[in-house]
Every structure is written in structure tokens, then in C-alpha cells.
Tab-separated table of C-alpha atoms and ligand atoms in Angstrom:
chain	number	residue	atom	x	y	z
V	1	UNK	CA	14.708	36.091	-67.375
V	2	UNK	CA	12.142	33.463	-68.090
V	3	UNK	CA	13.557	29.731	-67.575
V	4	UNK	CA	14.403	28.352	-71.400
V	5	UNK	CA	12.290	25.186	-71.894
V	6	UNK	CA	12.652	22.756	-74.317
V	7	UNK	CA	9.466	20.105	-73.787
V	8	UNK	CA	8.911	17.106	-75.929
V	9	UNK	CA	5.101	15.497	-76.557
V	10	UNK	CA	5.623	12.119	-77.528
V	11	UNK	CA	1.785	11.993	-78.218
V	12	UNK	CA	0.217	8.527	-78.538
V	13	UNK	CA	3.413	7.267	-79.914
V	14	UNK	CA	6.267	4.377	-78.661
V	15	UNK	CA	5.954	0.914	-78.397
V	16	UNK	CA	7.442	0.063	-74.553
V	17	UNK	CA	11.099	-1.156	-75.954
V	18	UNK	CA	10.635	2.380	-78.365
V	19	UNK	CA	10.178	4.718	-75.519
V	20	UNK	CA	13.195	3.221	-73.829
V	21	UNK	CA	15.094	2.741	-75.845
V	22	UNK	CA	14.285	7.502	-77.145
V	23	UNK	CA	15.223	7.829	-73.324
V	24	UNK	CA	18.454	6.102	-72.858
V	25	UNK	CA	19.282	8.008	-76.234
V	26	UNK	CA	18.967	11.410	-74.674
V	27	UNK	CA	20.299	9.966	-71.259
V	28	UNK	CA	23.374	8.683	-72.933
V	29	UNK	CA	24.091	12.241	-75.565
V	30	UNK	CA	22.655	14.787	-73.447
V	31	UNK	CA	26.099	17.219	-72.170
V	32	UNK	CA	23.844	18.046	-69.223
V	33	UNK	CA	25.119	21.894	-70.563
V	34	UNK	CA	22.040	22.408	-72.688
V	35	UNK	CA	21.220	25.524	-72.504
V	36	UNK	CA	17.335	24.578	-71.901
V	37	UNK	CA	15.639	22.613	-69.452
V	38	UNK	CA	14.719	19.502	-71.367
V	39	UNK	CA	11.936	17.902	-70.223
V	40	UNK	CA	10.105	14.444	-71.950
V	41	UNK	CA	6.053	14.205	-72.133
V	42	UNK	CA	6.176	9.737	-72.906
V	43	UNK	CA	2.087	8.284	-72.723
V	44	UNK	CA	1.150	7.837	-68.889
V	45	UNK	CA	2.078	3.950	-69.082
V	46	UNK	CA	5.711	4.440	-69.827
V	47	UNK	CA	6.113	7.158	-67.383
V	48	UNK	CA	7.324	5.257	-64.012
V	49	UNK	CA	10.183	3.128	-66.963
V	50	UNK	CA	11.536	6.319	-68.583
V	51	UNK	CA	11.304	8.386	-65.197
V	52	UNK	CA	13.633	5.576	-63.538
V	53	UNK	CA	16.230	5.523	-66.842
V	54	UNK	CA	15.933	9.509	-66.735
V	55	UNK	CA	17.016	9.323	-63.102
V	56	UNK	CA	20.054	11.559	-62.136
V	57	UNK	CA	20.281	12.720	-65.792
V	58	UNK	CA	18.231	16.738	-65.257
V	59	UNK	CA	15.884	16.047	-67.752
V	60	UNK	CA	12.427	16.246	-66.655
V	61	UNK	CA	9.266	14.017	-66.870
V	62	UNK	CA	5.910	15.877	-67.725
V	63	UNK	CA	2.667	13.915	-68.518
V	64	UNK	CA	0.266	15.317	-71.311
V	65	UNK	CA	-2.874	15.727	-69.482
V	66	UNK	CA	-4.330	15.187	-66.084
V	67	UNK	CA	-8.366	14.413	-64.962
V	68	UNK	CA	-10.165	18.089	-63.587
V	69	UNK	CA	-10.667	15.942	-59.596
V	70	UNK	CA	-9.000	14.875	-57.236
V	71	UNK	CA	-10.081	11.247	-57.169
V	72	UNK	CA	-13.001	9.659	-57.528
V	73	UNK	CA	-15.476	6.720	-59.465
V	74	UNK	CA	-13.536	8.445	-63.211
V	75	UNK	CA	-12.960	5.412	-64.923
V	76	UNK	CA	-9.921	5.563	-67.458
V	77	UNK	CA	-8.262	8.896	-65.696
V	78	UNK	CA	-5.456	10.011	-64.106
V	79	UNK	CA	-4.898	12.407	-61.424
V	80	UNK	CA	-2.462	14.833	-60.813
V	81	UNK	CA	-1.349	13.962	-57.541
V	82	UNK	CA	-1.181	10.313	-58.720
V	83	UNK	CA	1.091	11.858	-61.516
V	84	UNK	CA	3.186	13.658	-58.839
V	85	UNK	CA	3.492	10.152	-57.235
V	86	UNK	CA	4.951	8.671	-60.192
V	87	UNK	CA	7.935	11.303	-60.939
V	88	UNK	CA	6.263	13.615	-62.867
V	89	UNK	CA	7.226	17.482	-62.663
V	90	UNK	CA	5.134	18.996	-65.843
V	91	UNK	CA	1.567	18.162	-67.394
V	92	UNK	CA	0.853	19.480	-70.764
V	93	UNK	CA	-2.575	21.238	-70.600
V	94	UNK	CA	-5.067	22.650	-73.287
V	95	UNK	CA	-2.845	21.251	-76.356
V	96	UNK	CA	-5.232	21.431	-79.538
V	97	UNK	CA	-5.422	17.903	-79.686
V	98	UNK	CA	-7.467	17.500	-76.320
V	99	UNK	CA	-9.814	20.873	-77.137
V	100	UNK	CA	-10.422	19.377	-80.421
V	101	UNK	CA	-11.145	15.804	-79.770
V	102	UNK	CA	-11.710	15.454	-76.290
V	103	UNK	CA	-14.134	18.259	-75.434
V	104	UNK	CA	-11.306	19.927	-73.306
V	105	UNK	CA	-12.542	23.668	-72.918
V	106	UNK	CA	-11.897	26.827	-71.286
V	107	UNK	CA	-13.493	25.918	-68.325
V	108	UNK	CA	-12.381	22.090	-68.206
V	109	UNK	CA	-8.644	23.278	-68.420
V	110	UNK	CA	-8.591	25.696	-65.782
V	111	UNK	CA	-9.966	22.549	-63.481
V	112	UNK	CA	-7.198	20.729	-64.400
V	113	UNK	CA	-4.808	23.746	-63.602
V	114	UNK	CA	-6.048	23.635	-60.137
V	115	UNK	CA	-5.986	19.910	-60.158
V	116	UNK	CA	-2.213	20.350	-61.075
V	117	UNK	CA	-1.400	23.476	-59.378
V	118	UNK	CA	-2.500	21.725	-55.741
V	119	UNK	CA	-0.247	18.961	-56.597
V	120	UNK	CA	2.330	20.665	-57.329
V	121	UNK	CA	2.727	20.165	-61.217
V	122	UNK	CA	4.149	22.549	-63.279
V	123	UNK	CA	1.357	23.235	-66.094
V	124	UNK	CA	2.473	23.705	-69.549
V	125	UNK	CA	-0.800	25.361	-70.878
V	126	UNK	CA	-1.227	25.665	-74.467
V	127	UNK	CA	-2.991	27.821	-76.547
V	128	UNK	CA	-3.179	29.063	-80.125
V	129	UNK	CA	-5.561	29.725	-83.183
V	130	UNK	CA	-6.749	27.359	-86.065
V	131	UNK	CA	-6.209	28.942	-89.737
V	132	UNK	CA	-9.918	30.043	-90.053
V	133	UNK	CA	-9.478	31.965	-86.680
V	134	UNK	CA	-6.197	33.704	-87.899
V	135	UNK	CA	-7.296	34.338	-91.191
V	136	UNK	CA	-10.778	35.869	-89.442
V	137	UNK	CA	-8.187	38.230	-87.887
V	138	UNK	CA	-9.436	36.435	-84.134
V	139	UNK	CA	-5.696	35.557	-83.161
V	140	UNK	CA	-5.918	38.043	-80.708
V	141	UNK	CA	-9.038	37.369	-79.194
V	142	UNK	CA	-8.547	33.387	-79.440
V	143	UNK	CA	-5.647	33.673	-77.225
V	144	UNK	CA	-7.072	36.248	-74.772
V	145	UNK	CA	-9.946	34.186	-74.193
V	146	UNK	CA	-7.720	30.702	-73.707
V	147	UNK	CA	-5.360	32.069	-71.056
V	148	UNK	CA	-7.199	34.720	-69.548
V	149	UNK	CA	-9.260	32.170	-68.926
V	150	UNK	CA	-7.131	30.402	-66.659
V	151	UNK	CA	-4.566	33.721	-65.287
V	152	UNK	CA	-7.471	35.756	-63.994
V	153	UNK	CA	-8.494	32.298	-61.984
V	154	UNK	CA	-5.712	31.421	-60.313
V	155	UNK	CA	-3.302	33.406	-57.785
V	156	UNK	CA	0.069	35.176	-58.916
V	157	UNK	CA	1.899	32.361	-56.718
V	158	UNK	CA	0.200	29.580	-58.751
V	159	UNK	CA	0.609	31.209	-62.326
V	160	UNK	CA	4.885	31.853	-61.764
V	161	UNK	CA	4.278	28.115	-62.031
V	162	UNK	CA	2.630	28.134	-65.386
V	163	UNK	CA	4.581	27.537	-68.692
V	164	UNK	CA	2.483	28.709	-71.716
V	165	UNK	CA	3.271	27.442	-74.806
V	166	UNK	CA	1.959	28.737	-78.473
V	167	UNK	CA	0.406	26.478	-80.585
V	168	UNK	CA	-0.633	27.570	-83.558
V	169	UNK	CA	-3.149	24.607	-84.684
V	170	UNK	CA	-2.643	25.182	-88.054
V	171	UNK	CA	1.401	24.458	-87.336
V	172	UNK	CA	0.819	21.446	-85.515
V	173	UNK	CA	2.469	18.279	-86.904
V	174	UNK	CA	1.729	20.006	-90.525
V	175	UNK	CA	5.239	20.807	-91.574
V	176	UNK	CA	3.544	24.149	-91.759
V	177	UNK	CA	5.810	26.060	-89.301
V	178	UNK	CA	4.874	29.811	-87.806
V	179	UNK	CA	7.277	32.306	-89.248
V	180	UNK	CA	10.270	33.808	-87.069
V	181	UNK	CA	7.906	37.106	-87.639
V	182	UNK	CA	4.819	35.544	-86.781
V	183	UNK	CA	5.833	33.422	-84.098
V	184	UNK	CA	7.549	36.480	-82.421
V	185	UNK	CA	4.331	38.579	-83.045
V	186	UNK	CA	2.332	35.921	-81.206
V	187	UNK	CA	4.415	35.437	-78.584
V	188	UNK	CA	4.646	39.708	-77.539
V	189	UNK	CA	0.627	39.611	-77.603
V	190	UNK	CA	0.681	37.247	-74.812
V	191	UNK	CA	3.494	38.783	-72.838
V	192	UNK	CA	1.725	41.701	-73.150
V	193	UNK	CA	-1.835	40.304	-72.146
V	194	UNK	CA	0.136	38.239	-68.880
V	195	UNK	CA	1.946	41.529	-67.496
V	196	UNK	CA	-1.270	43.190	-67.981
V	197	UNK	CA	-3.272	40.404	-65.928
V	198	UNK	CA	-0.112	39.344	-63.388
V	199	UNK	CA	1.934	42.480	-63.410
V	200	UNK	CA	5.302	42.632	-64.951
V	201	UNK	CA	7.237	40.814	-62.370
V	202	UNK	CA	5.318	37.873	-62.592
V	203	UNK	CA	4.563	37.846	-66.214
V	204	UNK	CA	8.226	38.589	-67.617
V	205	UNK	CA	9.086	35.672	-65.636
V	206	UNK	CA	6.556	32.926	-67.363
V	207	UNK	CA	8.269	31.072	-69.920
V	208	UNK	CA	6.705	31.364	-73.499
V	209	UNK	CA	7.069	27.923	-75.476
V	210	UNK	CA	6.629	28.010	-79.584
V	211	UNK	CA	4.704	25.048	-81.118
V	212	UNK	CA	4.203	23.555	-84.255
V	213	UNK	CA	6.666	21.633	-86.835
V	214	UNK	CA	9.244	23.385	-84.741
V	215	UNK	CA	12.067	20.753	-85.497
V	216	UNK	CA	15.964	21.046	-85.643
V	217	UNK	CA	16.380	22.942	-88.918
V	218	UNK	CA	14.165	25.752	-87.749
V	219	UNK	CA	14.696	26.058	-84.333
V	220	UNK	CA	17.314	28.491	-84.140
V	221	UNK	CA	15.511	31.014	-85.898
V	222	UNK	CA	12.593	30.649	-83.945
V	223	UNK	CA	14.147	30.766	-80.315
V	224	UNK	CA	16.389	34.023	-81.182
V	225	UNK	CA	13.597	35.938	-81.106
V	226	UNK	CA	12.030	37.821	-78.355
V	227	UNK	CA	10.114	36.101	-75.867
V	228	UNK	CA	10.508	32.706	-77.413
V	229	UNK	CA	11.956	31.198	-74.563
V	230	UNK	CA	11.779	27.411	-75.997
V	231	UNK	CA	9.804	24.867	-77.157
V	232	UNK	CA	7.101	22.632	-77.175
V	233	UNK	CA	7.908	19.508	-79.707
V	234	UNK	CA	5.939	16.536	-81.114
V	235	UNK	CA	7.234	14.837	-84.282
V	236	UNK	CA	11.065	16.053	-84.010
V	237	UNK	CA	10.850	15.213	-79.814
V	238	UNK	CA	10.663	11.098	-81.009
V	239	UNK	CA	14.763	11.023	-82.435
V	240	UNK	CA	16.755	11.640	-79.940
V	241	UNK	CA	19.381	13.672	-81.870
V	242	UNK	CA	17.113	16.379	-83.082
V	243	UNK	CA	15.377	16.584	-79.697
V	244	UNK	CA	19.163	17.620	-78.242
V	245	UNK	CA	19.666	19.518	-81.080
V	246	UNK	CA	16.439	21.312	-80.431
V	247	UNK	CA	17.680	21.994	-76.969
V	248	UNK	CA	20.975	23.446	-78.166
V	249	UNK	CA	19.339	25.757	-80.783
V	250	UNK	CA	20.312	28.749	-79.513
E	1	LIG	C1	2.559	19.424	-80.535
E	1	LIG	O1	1.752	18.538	-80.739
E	1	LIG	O2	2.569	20.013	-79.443
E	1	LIG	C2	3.490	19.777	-81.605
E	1	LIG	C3	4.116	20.917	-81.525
E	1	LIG	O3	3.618	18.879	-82.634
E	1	LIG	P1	4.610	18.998	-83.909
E	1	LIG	O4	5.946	19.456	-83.391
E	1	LIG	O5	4.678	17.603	-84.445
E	1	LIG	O6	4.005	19.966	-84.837
């Protein structure tokens, strides 16, 4: 059975005493008997504060991108190993956001797997279609092209590593949420396509996120369906009450 994930992307968003203040929150009200992992994605320069007032409470720290090398004259980025340094377990990579607006691609991502994968980050790879792609009838093809992309690059060790998480981009931070049906529909293309490029011992075990106005209203009926096995959550990840409620959804 895949690991149930709940992740959440607090984007560009907390002021310092914010982001504290969100992680005490869930350190103080978490049971520690949620029935997902819970892990916290904060902006790189809060990560060392909240990874020290997460301490000894099981929820993980992931950081929502990494650079594609190892180290170097990048100005502005941030490695993964100097990520793995700083208490991080996850990066988010390939979220809409960076393939949109910050010339992420195919080939860029899978770089920054490997960046990740050698420092040993879990990789939280996203992937979904915009609403001209869907209505096109390219869902399929959209997400075949993102993640074979990276599976058919990297070993069968490396991708049991790999979270993927579905992202429709049309669903993101709209209020616009996939469907139960669609959602579902989505998610058994890409189980399909993984077992098909891993095998099925490897690919049944890869953890399939939803994402996209997921929040704590609609959770429930998202993550009883088959192969949803979490979430990946921006707006609803920044209160700390619907975050655990998120994580509890099922
Ligand atoms: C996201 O950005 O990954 C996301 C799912 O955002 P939201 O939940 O706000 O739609």
C-alpha cells in the first residue's frame, strides 16, 4: 500500500512570526495518530526556524524546489544537498507554478530529480494539464509526457522514492476543485502509465497526491477514492486546523 501523504505548499506566503507561529499550531494540535504523513513545504528562509519547532513532532519538512547542480557560481539558488543539510526530507518538483513562470521543463525537472535523488530528497513531482489541454482531450498525453519524462530516466531504486502528485492547473488555488470522478480518473491513468514503466511492484507502491483547491470540506471525498493516496495543499495548508483536518480526511 502506497504511504498516505498529506503535503502542504506554503508558496511565497508567511511573514517570519506567521510561519511560526502555522508551525507551533500544527505542533501543538497534531494527535501524532493522523492517519497521513504530514509534511510542511514553508519558503527556503524559514526552513532551519520551523524545522527546529517541528522537531520531535513526525511531521516532515519539504522545500518547494531545488537548483538542477550540485554547486556552483548560481547566484540566488539552492541545492539539494544544502537542503538535506538544513532538515529537509521532501522537495516539491515540477508544480505548475515553476513550469509556468520559471521556465521549469521536462528536461530541467528531471535535473533536479537527480539533483535530489543523490541527496537523498524525497521528490514530490507534480504534474497535470491546463483547461485548454483537457478540453483538447491531451490529459493523457500531457501527463505521459511530464512523468515519463522523468520514470524512464531514473532507476527503479530512485523512483520508490518519488511522490507524484496531480495537479490539475486549472484547480490550482481557483476554488475550481477536480471532481471525486475526475480526480480518480486521473489518478488510474498514471498508476497505470508507472506500473507499465516501473513494473507493478514498484509502481503500486508510489504514492499518488491530488492537487488543486483540495481543502477540508472536500477532502474526504477526494481521498476515498482509488489511488488517491493524499494530498498536495496550498491555500487550505496556511490554517493550521484545516491542514490537520486535511490529514484526518479519511
Ligand atoms: C498547489 O499550489 O500545489 C495547490 C494545490 O494550491 P491550492 O490548494 O491553493 O489550489
Amino acid at each position: 500500500m502506497p504511504q498516505k501523504i498529506v503535503a502542504g505548499n506554503w508558496k511565497m506566503n508567511t511573514s517570519l512570526e506567521e510561519a511560526t507561529q502555522l508551525a507551533q499550531s500544527l505542533k501543538d494540535n497534531q494527535t501524532g495518530q493522523e492517519p497521513a504523513k504530514l509534511v510542511v513545504c514553508p519558503p527556503f528562509v524559514w526552513i532551519r526556524t520551523i524545522a527546529e519547532i517541528l522537531q520531535g513532532s513526525g511531521i516532515s519538512i519539504g522545500a518547494q524546489n531545488c537548483a538542477s547542480t550540485a554547486s556552483g557560481a548560481f547566484t540566488g539558488e539552492i541545492s539539494a544537498t544544502m537542503l538535506k543539510n538544513a532538515g529537509v526530507e521532501y522537495v516539491i518538483l515540477g508544480h505548475s507554478e515553476r513550469r509556468a513562470m520559471f521556465g521549469d521543463s521536462n528536461a530541467v525537472i528531471l535535473e533536479k530529480c537527480k539533483q535530489a535523488i543523490v541527496s537523498d530528497l524525497k521528490v514530490i513531482l507534480c504534474c497535470g494539464e491546463t483547461l485548454a489541454e483537457r478540453k483538447a482531450g491531451e490529459l493523457e498525453t500531457v501527463l505521459t509526457g511530464q512523468l515519463t519524462s522523468v520514470f524512464k530516466n531514473i532507476d527503479q531504486l530512485s523512483a520508490s522514492n518519488l511522490v507524484i502528485a496531480y495537479e490539475p492547473v486549472w484547480a490550482i488555488g481557483t476554488g475550481l476543485t477536480a471532481t471525486p470522478e475526475q480526480a480518480e480518473s486521473a489518478h488510474g491513468f498514471i498508476r497505470n502509465l508507472i506500473n507499465s514503466l516501473l513494473g507493478e511492484t514498484v509502481g503500486n507502491s508510489i504514492s499518488l497526491l491530488y492537487g488543486g483547491s483540495c481543502n477540508a470540506s472536500n477532502a474526504s471525498s477526494l481521498f476515498s477514492r482509488n489511488n488517491i493516496d493524499g494530498g498536495l495543499i496550498g491555500g487550505a495548508s496556511l490554517k493550521s486546523d484545516d491542514f490537520l483536518k486535511i490529514g484526518n480526511a479519511w
